[in-house]
Amino acid sequence: MALDPSKEGLSDAASDAAVLEQLGYTQEFKRSFGLLGMVGFSFSIVTSWTALSGVLIIGVESGGSPVMIWGWLAVCLVTLTVAYSMAEMCSAYPCAGGQYSWVAILAPKRWAREFSYVCGWFMLIGSLGMGATNNFVAANFVLGTAQLNHPTYTIERWHTVLLAYLITAIAAVSNIFGPHLLNKISKGVLVWNISAFIVCFVTILAMNDHKQPAKFVFSEFQNFTGFGNAYTAVLGLLQSAFGMCCYDAPAHMVEEIKNARKQAPRAIIMSVYIGAITGFIFLISLSFCMGDVETTAGTPTGVPAIEIFFNSTGSRAGASGLASLIAVIALVCANSLMAEGSRVVFAFSRDHGLPFSSTISKVSKGLRAPIYAILVTALVQAAFNSIYFGSSTGFNTIIAIATEGFYLSYAMPLLSRILAHVSGKKHRLEGPYSLGRYGLTLNIIGFIFLTFCCITFNFPGVSPVSSTNMNYTSAAIGVIMTLSLITWITTGRKRFTGPDSGRLLENRTGEVAGTVGTADSKGA
C-alpha cells in the first residue's frame, strides 16, 4: 500500500490498526482510551495549576505575582501555536514515537535519520526527567504537610529522595499490573482534578481576610535574584514554561486510543485550554492570598503553596486538607508519567534507538504492558531523584533539563516542517485534524517561542553566580548530546529506523514514501 504524505496522507477511513500498519508497526496494545479518558490522562500530566504551585518559589523570587500572571497568559497563548501544530502532526501520523517520528517523516531526507535520533533523545530525557520532577514535587507535598502538623520535624533531603523512590515504585507496579485501569483512573482523576481546583481556590479566597492589594498582585515587581529587573522577568518565565508542558502525552499513548487520529489531537488541545484557564485562576488566587513574601519563600514546609494555604485558612487541618488534594493529583500524575515515559522508551526501542532495544521493546502479551520499558523508566527516574542526595540546586537543574528536553523535542518537528517548506519539499498533513493554510504560520510562531525558552533555560538564576548556584543545564544538555552521539556511532547509525521500517527515511524521492508490507511490520 503506497504512502504518499505529500498527496494523500493516511486514509481517514482506515481503522486504527490499519493506520498503524501503514506506518510499519503492529498493534500490540489494547485500545481502551476514549476522548474523556485521554483528556483526563493528559490533564493529569499537564495539570498546570498544581504544577505551578509546586514550583511557585521560582515565580515568587523572580518577578513575583505580575510576572507569574502576565507571563502565564503570554506563555499559554504562544503554547497554543505549538499544541495546534503538534495536534496536526499527531492526526496525520499517529504512532507512539511522537515528535521524533514526525521529524523522521517531515525533515529533508539528507539528515532526517540523524535529526530524528537526536530528537528522540531529547524527548526521552524530557519525559523521564519530568517524571522524576513530579515524584519530587509529590514527595514535597507529603513531607510539607507532615512538617506543617509537626513543626519540630525538619525535612532532610534524604527523606524526600526515599519517598520519591517509593512513589516511583508504586507507579511502576501499577503500570505493569494495571494498564487496563489507566482509562478508568484517568476519568476519575479528571473529576478529582477539577473538583480539587475549585475547592482550593474558593477556600483560600473565602477564608483569607488579609488579602494582598491589587497593586501587589498585578504590578508590584519582586526581585530576590540579584540581577536586573528585565533579566529577572525572563527568569520568572521558567515557572510558566514548566507549568505548561507535557501536553504531547496523547501522542505517545496514541496506540491505545480509539479513533486515534481524531481523539488524540483533541486531547492535546483540550488539555492546554483547561490547563491555561485553571492555572490563570489559581495564580491570581495564590497571589491575593500570599502573606509576607520572604516568609512564603522560606517556609519550613519547603512548599510555598502550603504556606499560603495556612496563611489563608489559619488552620493546620484546613491547610493540610487542601495540600492533600494536590498530593493525590501528584501521585496519580506519577502513574501517568510512568505510562507516558515507558511508551516513549518502548517506541524509541522499537525503532532500535537504544542499546538492548530488542529486549526493552517487548510487550507482555498477557499483561499488554511494555514491562522492560517501564522498568527502565523507573530506574532512570530514581537515578534523577538521587541527585538530590548531594545538592538541592542540582535537582533544580533536573527541572530545567526536563522542561528544556521537552521544548527541544517540540521544536524539532516544527523546524522540520519549516525547512521542508523553504526547500520546496512541502508536506500537506491531511489528517482529520488539519490546520490548512494556517499551519506554517503557527509552526513559525511556535518554533520562535520554543527557541527563546530553550535559550533562557540555561541562564543562571541567582547573582553573584558561584559553583554552588550555577545553572548547569547547558552542561547537562551537552552530556545528553554526547551520549546520543556515542550511541548513534555505536548502534543507532546502523540500526535506527523510524516509521515505516525506515522506508520513509530511505526511499523518499521527492518526499514520497515507498510501499509497506505487513510482513515487515515491527512487532510482528
Short mmCIF file of C-alpha atoms in Angstrom, two decimals:
data_model
loop_
_atom_site.label_atom_id
_atom_site.label_comp_id
_atom_site.label_asym_id
_atom_site.label_seq_id
_atom_site.Cartn_x
_atom_site.Cartn_y
_atom_site.Cartn_z
CA MET A 1 0.00 0.00 0.00
CA ALA A 2 1.62 3.28 -1.07
CA LEU A 3 2.02 6.05 1.46
CA ASP A 4 2.46 9.49 -0.05
CA PRO A 5 2.44 12.14 2.69
CA SER A 6 2.63 14.96 0.19
CA LYS A 7 -0.54 13.96 -1.61
CA GLU A 8 -2.76 11.62 0.34
CA GLY A 9 -1.66 11.17 3.92
CA LEU A 10 -3.10 8.14 5.62
CA SER A 11 -6.62 7.09 4.78
CA ASP A 12 -9.15 8.76 7.09
CA ALA A 13 -11.41 5.76 6.77
CA ALA A 14 -8.75 3.24 7.78
CA SER A 15 -9.05 1.54 11.15
CA ASP A 16 -6.63 2.42 13.93
CA ALA A 17 -4.70 -0.82 13.44
CA ALA A 18 -4.58 -0.35 9.66
CA VAL A 19 -3.23 3.19 10.03
CA LEU A 20 -0.55 1.91 12.39
CA GLU A 21 0.31 -0.83 9.91
CA GLN A 22 0.75 1.78 7.17
CA LEU A 23 3.44 3.31 9.34
CA GLY A 24 5.16 -0.06 9.63
CA TYR A 25 4.03 -1.16 13.10
CA THR A 26 1.87 -3.92 14.53
CA GLN A 27 -0.91 -3.19 17.02
CA GLU A 28 0.35 -4.53 20.40
CA PHE A 29 -1.58 -2.51 22.97
CA LYS A 30 -5.26 -2.67 23.81
CA ARG A 31 -7.11 0.43 22.65
CA SER A 32 -9.05 1.25 25.81
CA PHE A 33 -8.95 5.05 25.88
CA GLY A 34 -11.78 7.24 24.67
CA LEU A 35 -11.67 11.05 24.40
CA LEU A 36 -12.72 11.73 28.01
CA GLY A 37 -10.23 9.25 29.41
CA MET A 38 -7.40 10.64 27.31
CA VAL A 39 -8.23 14.24 28.26
CA GLY A 40 -8.14 13.11 31.89
CA PHE A 41 -4.84 11.31 31.31
CA SER A 42 -3.26 14.27 29.54
CA PHE A 43 -4.52 16.83 32.05
CA SER A 44 -3.33 14.67 34.94
CA ILE A 45 0.16 15.25 33.49
CA VAL A 46 -0.25 18.87 32.36
CA THR A 47 -2.34 19.75 35.49
CA SER A 48 -0.99 23.28 35.28
CA TRP A 49 -2.46 24.66 38.49
CA THR A 50 -0.75 22.06 40.67
CA ALA A 51 2.48 22.21 38.64
CA LEU A 52 2.60 25.97 39.12
CA SER A 53 2.07 25.63 42.85
CA GLY A 54 4.84 23.02 43.01
CA VAL A 55 7.42 25.43 41.56
CA LEU A 56 5.89 28.64 42.95
CA ILE A 57 9.20 29.60 44.54
CA ILE A 58 10.65 30.38 41.10
CA GLY A 59 7.96 32.92 40.36
CA VAL A 60 7.96 34.40 43.88
CA GLU A 61 11.67 35.17 43.71
CA SER A 62 11.86 36.10 40.01
CA GLY A 63 9.43 38.94 39.50
CA GLY A 64 6.63 38.00 41.86
CA SER A 65 2.93 37.95 41.03
CA PRO A 66 2.98 40.25 37.98
CA VAL A 67 5.50 38.06 36.16
CA MET A 68 3.66 34.89 37.20
CA ILE A 69 0.26 36.10 36.00
CA TRP A 70 1.11 38.06 32.85
CA GLY A 71 3.89 35.67 31.96
CA TRP A 72 1.44 32.79 32.27
CA LEU A 73 -1.02 34.40 29.85
CA ALA A 74 1.73 35.05 27.32
CA VAL A 75 3.18 31.55 27.58
CA CYS A 76 -0.25 29.92 27.25
CA LEU A 77 -1.14 31.98 24.19
CA VAL A 78 2.02 31.06 22.33
CA THR A 79 1.87 27.47 23.58
CA LEU A 80 -1.38 27.05 21.67
CA THR A 81 0.52 27.56 18.41
CA VAL A 82 2.77 24.65 19.37
CA ALA A 83 -0.11 22.49 20.57
CA TYR A 84 -2.13 23.02 17.38
CA SER A 85 0.95 22.23 15.28
CA MET A 86 1.60 19.02 17.20
CA ALA A 87 -2.07 18.04 17.07
CA GLU A 88 -1.99 18.29 13.27
CA MET A 89 1.12 16.08 13.08
CA CYS A 90 -0.37 13.57 15.51
CA SER A 91 -3.52 13.35 13.41
CA ALA A 92 -1.51 12.73 10.24
CA TYR A 93 0.98 10.24 11.73
CA PRO A 94 -0.41 8.64 14.90
CA CYS A 95 2.36 6.48 16.39
CA ALA A 96 3.80 6.33 19.91
CA GLY A 97 7.12 7.82 18.82
CA GLY A 98 5.50 11.23 18.57
CA GLN A 99 7.99 14.01 17.94
CA TYR A 100 10.95 12.00 16.68
CA SER A 101 8.69 10.03 14.32
CA TRP A 102 7.30 13.23 12.84
CA VAL A 103 10.84 14.55 12.36
CA ALA A 104 11.78 11.33 10.54
CA ILE A 105 8.88 11.76 8.15
CA LEU A 106 8.86 15.52 7.66
CA ALA A 107 12.52 16.56 7.72
CA PRO A 108 14.56 16.89 4.50
CA LYS A 109 15.80 13.47 3.51
CA ARG A 110 19.55 14.05 3.77
CA TRP A 111 19.53 14.45 7.56
CA ALA A 112 16.18 13.03 8.62
CA ARG A 113 17.60 9.99 10.43
CA GLU A 114 20.20 11.94 12.42
CA PHE A 115 17.79 14.74 13.35
CA SER A 116 15.11 12.23 14.33
CA TYR A 117 17.57 10.35 16.52
CA VAL A 118 18.65 13.48 18.41
CA CYS A 119 15.00 14.49 18.82
CA GLY A 120 14.29 11.06 20.28
CA TRP A 121 16.97 11.52 22.92
CA PHE A 122 15.68 14.93 23.97
CA MET A 123 12.17 13.51 24.10
CA LEU A 124 13.42 10.68 26.33
CA ILE A 125 15.24 12.99 28.72
CA GLY A 126 12.29 15.37 28.90
CA SER A 127 9.79 12.62 29.64
CA LEU A 128 11.95 10.76 32.17
CA GLY A 129 13.20 13.94 33.80
CA MET A 130 9.66 15.28 34.18
CA GLY A 131 8.60 12.02 35.83
CA ALA A 132 11.40 12.43 38.36
CA THR A 133 10.46 16.08 38.91
CA ASN A 134 6.83 15.20 39.57
CA ASN A 135 7.83 12.48 42.05
CA PHE A 136 9.95 15.09 43.82
CA VAL A 137 7.01 17.55 43.92
CA ALA A 138 4.66 14.84 45.21
CA ALA A 139 7.14 13.94 47.95
CA ASN A 140 7.47 17.63 48.85
CA PHE A 141 3.73 18.00 49.33
CA VAL A 142 3.53 14.89 51.52
CA LEU A 143 6.52 15.86 53.67
CA GLY A 144 5.50 19.52 53.72
CA THR A 145 2.10 18.57 55.12
CA ALA A 146 3.81 16.45 57.77
CA GLN A 147 6.09 19.34 58.73
CA LEU A 148 3.14 21.73 58.95
CA ASN A 149 1.49 19.47 61.52
CA HIS A 150 4.73 18.73 63.38
CA PRO A 151 6.75 21.98 63.44
CA THR A 152 9.69 20.32 65.22
CA TYR A 153 10.19 17.97 62.27
CA THR A 154 12.98 19.01 59.91
CA ILE A 155 12.74 17.76 56.35
CA GLU A 156 16.04 16.27 55.20
CA ARG A 157 16.98 15.76 51.57
CA TRP A 158 17.25 12.01 52.01
CA HIS A 159 13.65 11.91 53.30
CA THR A 160 12.50 13.45 50.02
CA VAL A 161 14.59 11.09 47.91
CA LEU A 162 13.40 7.93 49.67
CA LEU A 163 9.77 8.99 49.39
CA ALA A 164 10.29 9.77 45.70
CA TYR A 165 11.69 6.24 45.30
CA LEU A 166 8.54 4.83 46.88
CA ILE A 167 6.29 6.87 44.59
CA THR A 168 8.30 5.65 41.59
CA ALA A 169 7.98 2.02 42.68
CA ILE A 170 4.22 2.29 43.19
CA ALA A 171 3.76 3.89 39.76
CA ALA A 172 5.85 1.15 38.13
CA VAL A 173 3.91 -1.67 39.78
CA SER A 174 0.62 0.00 38.84
CA ASN A 175 1.68 0.31 35.20
CA ILE A 176 2.88 -3.27 34.97
CA PHE A 177 -0.14 -4.95 36.51
CA GLY A 178 -2.90 -2.44 35.84
CA PRO A 179 -2.60 -0.96 32.34
CA HIS A 180 -6.26 -1.86 31.76
CA LEU A 181 -7.16 0.52 34.59
CA LEU A 182 -5.49 3.59 33.09
CA ASN A 183 -8.61 4.78 31.27
CA LYS A 184 -10.82 4.48 34.38
CA ILE A 185 -8.20 6.11 36.60
CA SER A 186 -7.84 8.96 34.09
CA LYS A 187 -11.59 9.65 34.04
CA GLY A 188 -11.70 9.62 37.84
CA VAL A 189 -8.71 11.91 38.28
CA LEU A 190 -10.19 14.43 35.81
CA VAL A 191 -13.19 14.83 38.10
CA TRP A 192 -10.92 14.93 41.17
CA ASN A 193 -8.60 17.44 39.50
CA ILE A 194 -11.30 19.94 38.59
CA SER A 195 -13.10 19.48 41.91
CA ALA A 196 -9.90 19.96 43.90
CA PHE A 197 -9.08 23.08 41.89
CA ILE A 198 -12.46 24.63 42.72
CA VAL A 199 -12.23 23.67 46.40
CA CYS A 200 -8.69 25.08 46.76
CA PHE A 201 -9.14 28.47 45.14
CA VAL A 202 -12.62 29.10 46.58
CA THR A 203 -11.48 28.14 50.08
CA ILE A 204 -8.43 30.40 50.25
CA LEU A 205 -10.27 33.37 48.70
CA ALA A 206 -13.23 32.95 51.06
CA MET A 207 -11.23 32.42 54.26
CA ASN A 208 -8.38 34.87 53.77
CA ASP A 209 -9.30 38.18 55.45
CA HIS A 210 -5.95 39.90 54.89
CA LYS A 211 -5.51 39.70 51.14
CA GLN A 212 -2.79 41.48 49.25
CA PRO A 213 -3.82 44.64 47.37
CA ALA A 214 -4.42 44.52 43.65
CA LYS A 215 -1.23 46.52 43.07
CA PHE A 216 0.84 43.73 44.66
CA VAL A 217 -0.86 41.10 42.51
CA PHE A 218 -0.79 42.79 39.12
CA SER A 219 2.06 45.32 39.11
CA GLU A 220 4.41 45.18 42.14
CA PHE A 221 7.66 43.61 40.94
CA GLN A 222 9.58 41.36 43.37
CA ASN A 223 13.24 40.62 42.79
CA PHE A 224 15.31 38.32 45.00
CA THR A 225 17.74 37.17 42.31
CA GLY A 226 20.40 39.88 42.46
CA PHE A 227 20.01 40.56 38.73
CA GLY A 228 18.31 43.48 36.98
CA ASN A 229 14.55 43.52 36.62
CA ALA A 230 14.42 42.76 32.89
CA TYR A 231 16.65 39.71 33.24
CA THR A 232 14.71 38.59 36.33
CA ALA A 233 11.41 38.79 34.46
CA VAL A 234 12.80 36.45 31.82
CA LEU A 235 13.91 34.03 34.56
CA GLY A 236 10.40 34.09 36.01
CA LEU A 237 9.02 32.68 32.78
CA LEU A 238 10.60 29.31 33.67
CA GLN A 239 7.77 28.73 36.13
CA SER A 240 5.15 29.28 33.42
CA ALA A 241 7.10 27.18 30.93
CA PHE A 242 7.26 24.32 33.44
CA GLY A 243 3.57 24.70 34.26
CA MET A 244 2.57 24.44 30.60
CA CYS A 245 4.46 21.38 29.47
CA CYS A 246 3.93 17.69 28.65
CA TYR A 247 0.82 18.26 26.52
CA ASP A 248 2.30 15.84 23.99
CA ALA A 249 1.20 12.93 26.24
CA PRO A 250 -1.70 11.80 23.97
CA ALA A 251 0.75 11.50 21.07
CA HIS A 252 2.67 8.81 22.97
CA MET A 253 -0.48 6.98 24.09
CA VAL A 254 -1.99 7.18 20.61
CA GLU A 255 -1.70 3.43 20.01
CA GLU A 256 -4.05 2.88 22.97
CA ILE A 257 -6.78 5.34 21.89
CA LYS A 258 -9.92 4.52 19.94
CA ASN A 259 -10.33 6.61 16.76
CA ALA A 260 -6.85 7.93 17.50
CA ARG A 261 -6.43 10.29 14.54
CA LYS A 262 -9.34 12.42 15.76
CA GLN A 263 -9.35 11.96 19.53
CA ALA A 264 -5.62 12.25 20.32
CA PRO A 265 -5.28 15.72 18.73
CA ARG A 266 -8.42 16.87 20.51
CA ALA A 267 -7.00 15.68 23.83
CA ILE A 268 -3.78 17.64 23.20
CA ILE A 269 -5.64 20.89 22.56
CA MET A 270 -8.24 20.45 25.31
CA SER A 271 -5.61 19.76 27.98
CA VAL A 272 -3.84 23.02 27.08
CA TYR A 273 -7.04 25.07 27.26
CA ILE A 274 -8.08 23.52 30.59
CA GLY A 275 -4.56 23.99 31.94
CA ALA A 276 -4.42 27.63 30.83
CA ILE A 277 -7.73 28.54 32.49
CA THR A 278 -7.17 26.69 35.77
CA GLY A 279 -3.57 27.92 36.02
CA PHE A 280 -4.56 31.56 35.49
CA ILE A 281 -7.30 31.49 38.12
CA PHE A 282 -5.13 29.65 40.64
CA LEU A 283 -2.16 32.00 40.20
CA ILE A 284 -4.36 35.03 40.86
CA SER A 285 -5.86 33.31 43.93
CA LEU A 286 -2.43 32.42 45.35
CA SER A 287 -1.16 35.94 44.71
CA PHE A 288 -4.03 37.64 46.53
CA CYS A 289 -3.72 35.23 49.45
CA MET A 290 0.07 35.32 49.74
CA GLY A 291 1.34 36.64 53.05
CA ASP A 292 4.81 38.01 53.58
CA VAL A 293 6.88 37.18 50.51
CA GLU A 294 10.03 36.21 52.41
CA THR A 295 8.06 34.03 54.83
CA THR A 296 6.33 32.33 51.92
CA ALA A 297 9.59 31.72 50.07
CA GLY A 298 11.41 30.45 53.16
CA THR A 299 8.66 28.27 54.61
CA PRO A 300 9.99 25.25 56.57
CA THR A 301 7.46 23.07 54.72
CA GLY A 302 9.52 23.59 51.57
CA VAL A 303 6.30 24.25 49.63
CA PRO A 304 5.19 27.92 49.35
CA ALA A 305 1.66 26.85 48.35
CA ILE A 306 1.19 25.08 51.70
CA GLU A 307 2.31 28.25 53.49
CA ILE A 308 -0.28 30.22 51.50
CA PHE A 309 -2.98 27.68 52.42
CA PHE A 310 -2.06 28.03 56.09
CA ASN A 311 -1.87 31.82 55.88
CA SER A 312 -5.36 31.88 54.32
CA THR A 313 -7.19 29.35 56.50
CA GLY A 314 -5.35 29.92 59.78
CA SER A 315 -5.80 26.20 60.35
CA ARG A 316 -3.26 23.42 60.10
CA ALA A 317 -6.07 20.94 59.43
CA GLY A 318 -7.54 23.12 56.70
CA ALA A 319 -4.19 23.72 55.03
CA SER A 320 -3.36 20.01 55.28
CA GLY A 321 -6.66 19.11 53.63
CA LEU A 322 -6.02 21.41 50.69
CA ALA A 323 -2.42 20.21 50.33
CA SER A 324 -3.63 16.60 50.41
CA LEU A 325 -5.92 17.25 47.46
CA ILE A 326 -2.89 18.32 45.43
CA ALA A 327 -0.76 15.47 46.77
CA VAL A 328 -3.27 12.95 45.42
CA ILE A 329 -3.14 14.59 41.98
CA ALA A 330 0.67 14.50 42.03
CA LEU A 331 0.61 10.80 42.95
CA VAL A 332 -1.74 9.98 40.07
CA CYS A 333 0.41 12.15 37.81
CA ALA A 334 3.35 9.92 38.76
CA ASN A 335 1.38 6.96 37.44
CA SER A 336 0.52 8.79 34.21
CA LEU A 337 4.08 10.00 33.63
CA MET A 338 5.32 6.45 34.19
CA ALA A 339 2.92 5.31 31.46
CA GLU A 340 3.92 8.09 29.07
CA GLY A 341 7.63 7.68 29.79
CA SER A 342 7.52 3.93 29.26
CA ARG A 343 5.72 4.37 25.93
CA VAL A 344 8.41 6.79 24.83
CA VAL A 345 11.14 4.32 25.82
CA PHE A 346 9.20 1.49 24.14
CA ALA A 347 8.71 3.41 20.89
CA PHE A 348 12.33 4.54 20.63
CA SER A 349 13.50 0.98 21.34
CA ARG A 350 11.07 -0.41 18.78
CA ASP A 351 12.89 1.71 16.22
CA HIS A 352 16.25 0.44 17.54
CA GLY A 353 17.18 3.79 19.07
CA LEU A 354 18.58 2.40 22.34
CA PRO A 355 21.04 -0.30 23.40
CA PHE A 356 19.26 -3.62 24.12
CA SER A 357 16.33 -2.36 22.06
CA SER A 358 15.05 -5.85 21.21
CA THR A 359 14.51 -6.57 24.91
CA ILE A 360 13.26 -3.16 26.01
CA SER A 361 10.65 -3.03 23.22
CA LYS A 362 8.96 -6.29 24.19
CA VAL A 363 5.29 -6.10 25.20
CA SER A 364 3.86 -8.71 27.55
CA LYS A 365 1.05 -10.49 25.73
CA GLY A 366 -0.66 -11.39 28.99
CA LEU A 367 -0.43 -8.01 30.74
CA ARG A 368 -0.43 -5.95 27.49
CA ALA A 369 2.27 -3.76 29.02
CA PRO A 370 5.88 -2.92 27.99
CA ILE A 371 7.36 -4.31 31.20
CA TYR A 372 11.03 -3.75 30.39
CA ALA A 373 10.36 -0.20 29.20
CA ILE A 374 8.51 0.50 32.46
CA LEU A 375 11.44 -0.83 34.50
CA VAL A 376 13.92 1.29 32.53
CA THR A 377 11.70 4.34 33.07
CA ALA A 378 11.52 3.70 36.81
CA LEU A 379 15.29 3.23 37.14
CA VAL A 380 16.09 6.44 35.26
CA GLN A 381 13.55 8.42 37.28
CA ALA A 382 15.09 7.09 40.50
CA ALA A 383 18.56 7.98 39.23
CA PHE A 384 17.45 11.56 38.58
CA ASN A 385 15.93 11.78 42.06
CA SER A 386 19.20 10.55 43.56
CA ILE A 387 20.87 13.81 42.51
CA TYR A 388 19.01 15.49 45.38
CA PHE A 389 21.08 13.46 47.83
CA GLY A 390 24.03 15.65 47.02
CA SER A 391 22.60 19.03 46.04
CA SER A 392 19.29 20.87 46.11
CA THR A 393 20.44 23.17 43.27
CA GLY A 394 21.42 20.07 41.31
CA PHE A 395 17.84 18.92 41.30
CA ASN A 396 16.65 22.37 40.21
CA THR A 397 18.80 21.71 37.16
CA ILE A 398 16.82 18.49 36.55
CA ILE A 399 13.65 20.60 36.43
CA ALA A 400 15.23 22.82 33.78
CA ILE A 401 16.62 19.82 31.88
CA ALA A 402 13.22 18.11 31.82
CA THR A 403 11.47 21.24 30.58
CA GLU A 404 14.18 22.02 28.01
CA GLY A 405 14.22 18.41 26.83
CA PHE A 406 10.51 18.60 26.09
CA TYR A 407 10.76 22.01 24.45
CA LEU A 408 13.65 20.97 22.21
CA SER A 409 11.75 17.86 21.14
CA TYR A 410 8.73 20.07 20.40
CA ALA A 411 10.84 22.50 18.36
CA MET A 412 12.44 19.89 16.10
CA PRO A 413 9.33 18.71 14.20
CA LEU A 414 8.25 22.33 13.78
CA LEU A 415 11.67 23.18 12.36
CA SER A 416 11.45 20.14 10.08
CA ARG A 417 8.20 21.39 8.59
CA ILE A 418 9.58 24.91 8.16
CA LEU A 419 12.74 23.67 6.43
CA ALA A 420 10.75 21.34 4.20
CA HIS A 421 8.62 24.29 3.15
CA VAL A 422 11.63 26.51 2.49
CA SER A 423 13.36 23.78 0.47
CA GLY A 424 10.26 23.35 -1.67
CA LYS A 425 9.56 19.82 -0.43
CA LYS A 426 6.30 20.68 1.24
CA HIS A 427 4.21 18.23 3.23
CA ARG A 428 0.45 18.56 3.34
CA LEU A 429 -0.70 16.96 6.55
CA GLU A 430 -4.07 15.59 5.54
CA GLY A 431 -5.24 14.07 8.81
CA PRO A 432 -8.73 14.73 10.20
CA TYR A 433 -7.23 17.48 12.38
CA SER A 434 -5.69 19.79 9.78
CA LEU A 435 -4.63 23.43 10.11
CA GLY A 436 -4.69 24.02 6.37
CA ARG A 437 -3.06 27.26 5.23
CA TYR A 438 -2.51 28.42 8.81
CA GLY A 439 -0.19 25.54 9.63
CA LEU A 440 3.11 27.12 8.54
CA THR A 441 2.38 30.40 10.37
CA LEU A 442 1.66 28.58 13.61
CA ASN A 443 4.77 26.43 13.10
CA ILE A 444 6.98 29.52 12.81
CA ILE A 445 5.49 31.31 15.84
CA GLY A 446 5.73 28.16 17.93
CA PHE A 447 9.32 27.50 16.88
CA ILE A 448 10.45 31.03 17.78
CA PHE A 449 8.82 30.72 21.21
CA LEU A 450 10.38 27.33 21.89
CA THR A 451 13.82 28.55 20.79
CA PHE A 452 13.58 31.55 23.12
CA CYS A 453 12.64 29.30 26.04
CA CYS A 454 15.42 26.80 25.34
CA ILE A 455 17.98 29.62 25.43
CA THR A 456 16.70 31.21 28.65
CA PHE A 457 16.51 27.87 30.48
CA ASN A 458 20.32 27.95 30.56
CA PHE A 459 20.61 31.31 32.33
CA PRO A 460 21.86 31.41 35.95
CA GLY A 461 19.10 32.22 38.44
CA VAL A 462 20.99 33.95 41.26
CA SER A 463 23.66 36.64 41.40
CA PRO A 464 26.51 36.56 42.24
CA VAL A 465 26.97 33.31 40.35
CA SER A 466 29.06 30.65 42.08
CA SER A 467 29.80 26.97 41.61
CA THR A 468 27.00 26.06 44.03
CA ASN A 469 24.20 28.13 42.47
CA MET A 470 25.25 27.95 38.82
CA ASN A 471 22.70 26.67 36.32
CA TYR A 472 24.31 23.57 34.85
CA THR A 473 21.54 22.90 32.35
CA SER A 474 23.76 23.69 29.36
CA ALA A 475 26.41 21.26 30.62
CA ALA A 476 23.78 18.57 31.14
CA ILE A 477 22.38 19.13 27.65
CA GLY A 478 25.93 18.76 26.36
CA VAL A 479 26.21 15.42 28.15
CA ILE A 480 22.93 14.29 26.56
CA MET A 481 24.17 15.32 23.12
CA THR A 482 27.42 13.45 23.71
CA LEU A 483 25.53 10.37 24.87
CA SER A 484 23.29 10.45 21.81
CA LEU A 485 26.36 10.86 19.58
CA ILE A 486 28.08 7.86 21.17
CA THR A 487 25.00 5.64 20.86
CA TRP A 488 24.50 6.86 17.29
CA ILE A 489 28.03 5.86 16.34
CA THR A 490 27.92 2.50 18.16
CA THR A 491 24.38 1.29 17.40
CA GLY A 492 22.00 3.92 16.05
CA ARG A 493 23.79 4.69 12.80
CA LYS A 494 23.39 1.12 11.60
CA ARG A 495 20.12 0.09 13.24
CA PHE A 496 17.90 3.12 13.90
CA THR A 497 14.95 3.16 11.52
CA GLY A 498 11.82 5.14 12.26
CA PRO A 499 8.25 4.88 10.94
CA ASP A 500 7.57 2.53 8.02
CA SER A 501 10.57 0.32 8.87
CA GLY A 502 12.85 3.11 7.63
CA ARG A 503 11.30 3.39 4.18
CA LEU A 504 10.06 6.88 4.90
CA LEU A 505 13.66 7.72 5.74
CA GLU A 506 15.44 5.87 2.98
CA ASN A 507 13.15 5.71 -0.03
CA ARG A 508 11.63 9.18 -0.18
CA THR A 509 12.32 10.63 -3.59
CA GLY A 510 10.50 13.93 -3.82
CA GLU A 511 9.16 13.21 -0.32
CA VAL A 512 7.16 10.17 -1.50
CA ALA A 513 7.25 7.06 0.65
CA GLY A 514 7.62 3.52 -0.53
CA THR A 515 5.33 0.59 -0.04
CA VAL A 516 4.60 -1.14 3.21
CA GLY A 517 4.25 -4.88 3.58
CA THR A 518 2.64 -6.45 6.59
CA ALA A 519 5.44 -8.96 6.93
CA ASP A 520 7.84 -6.14 7.71
CA SER A 521 5.67 -4.55 10.36
CA LYS A 522 7.53 -4.00 13.60
CA GLY A 523 6.35 -6.11 16.46
CA ALA A 524 5.19 -8.85 14.14
#
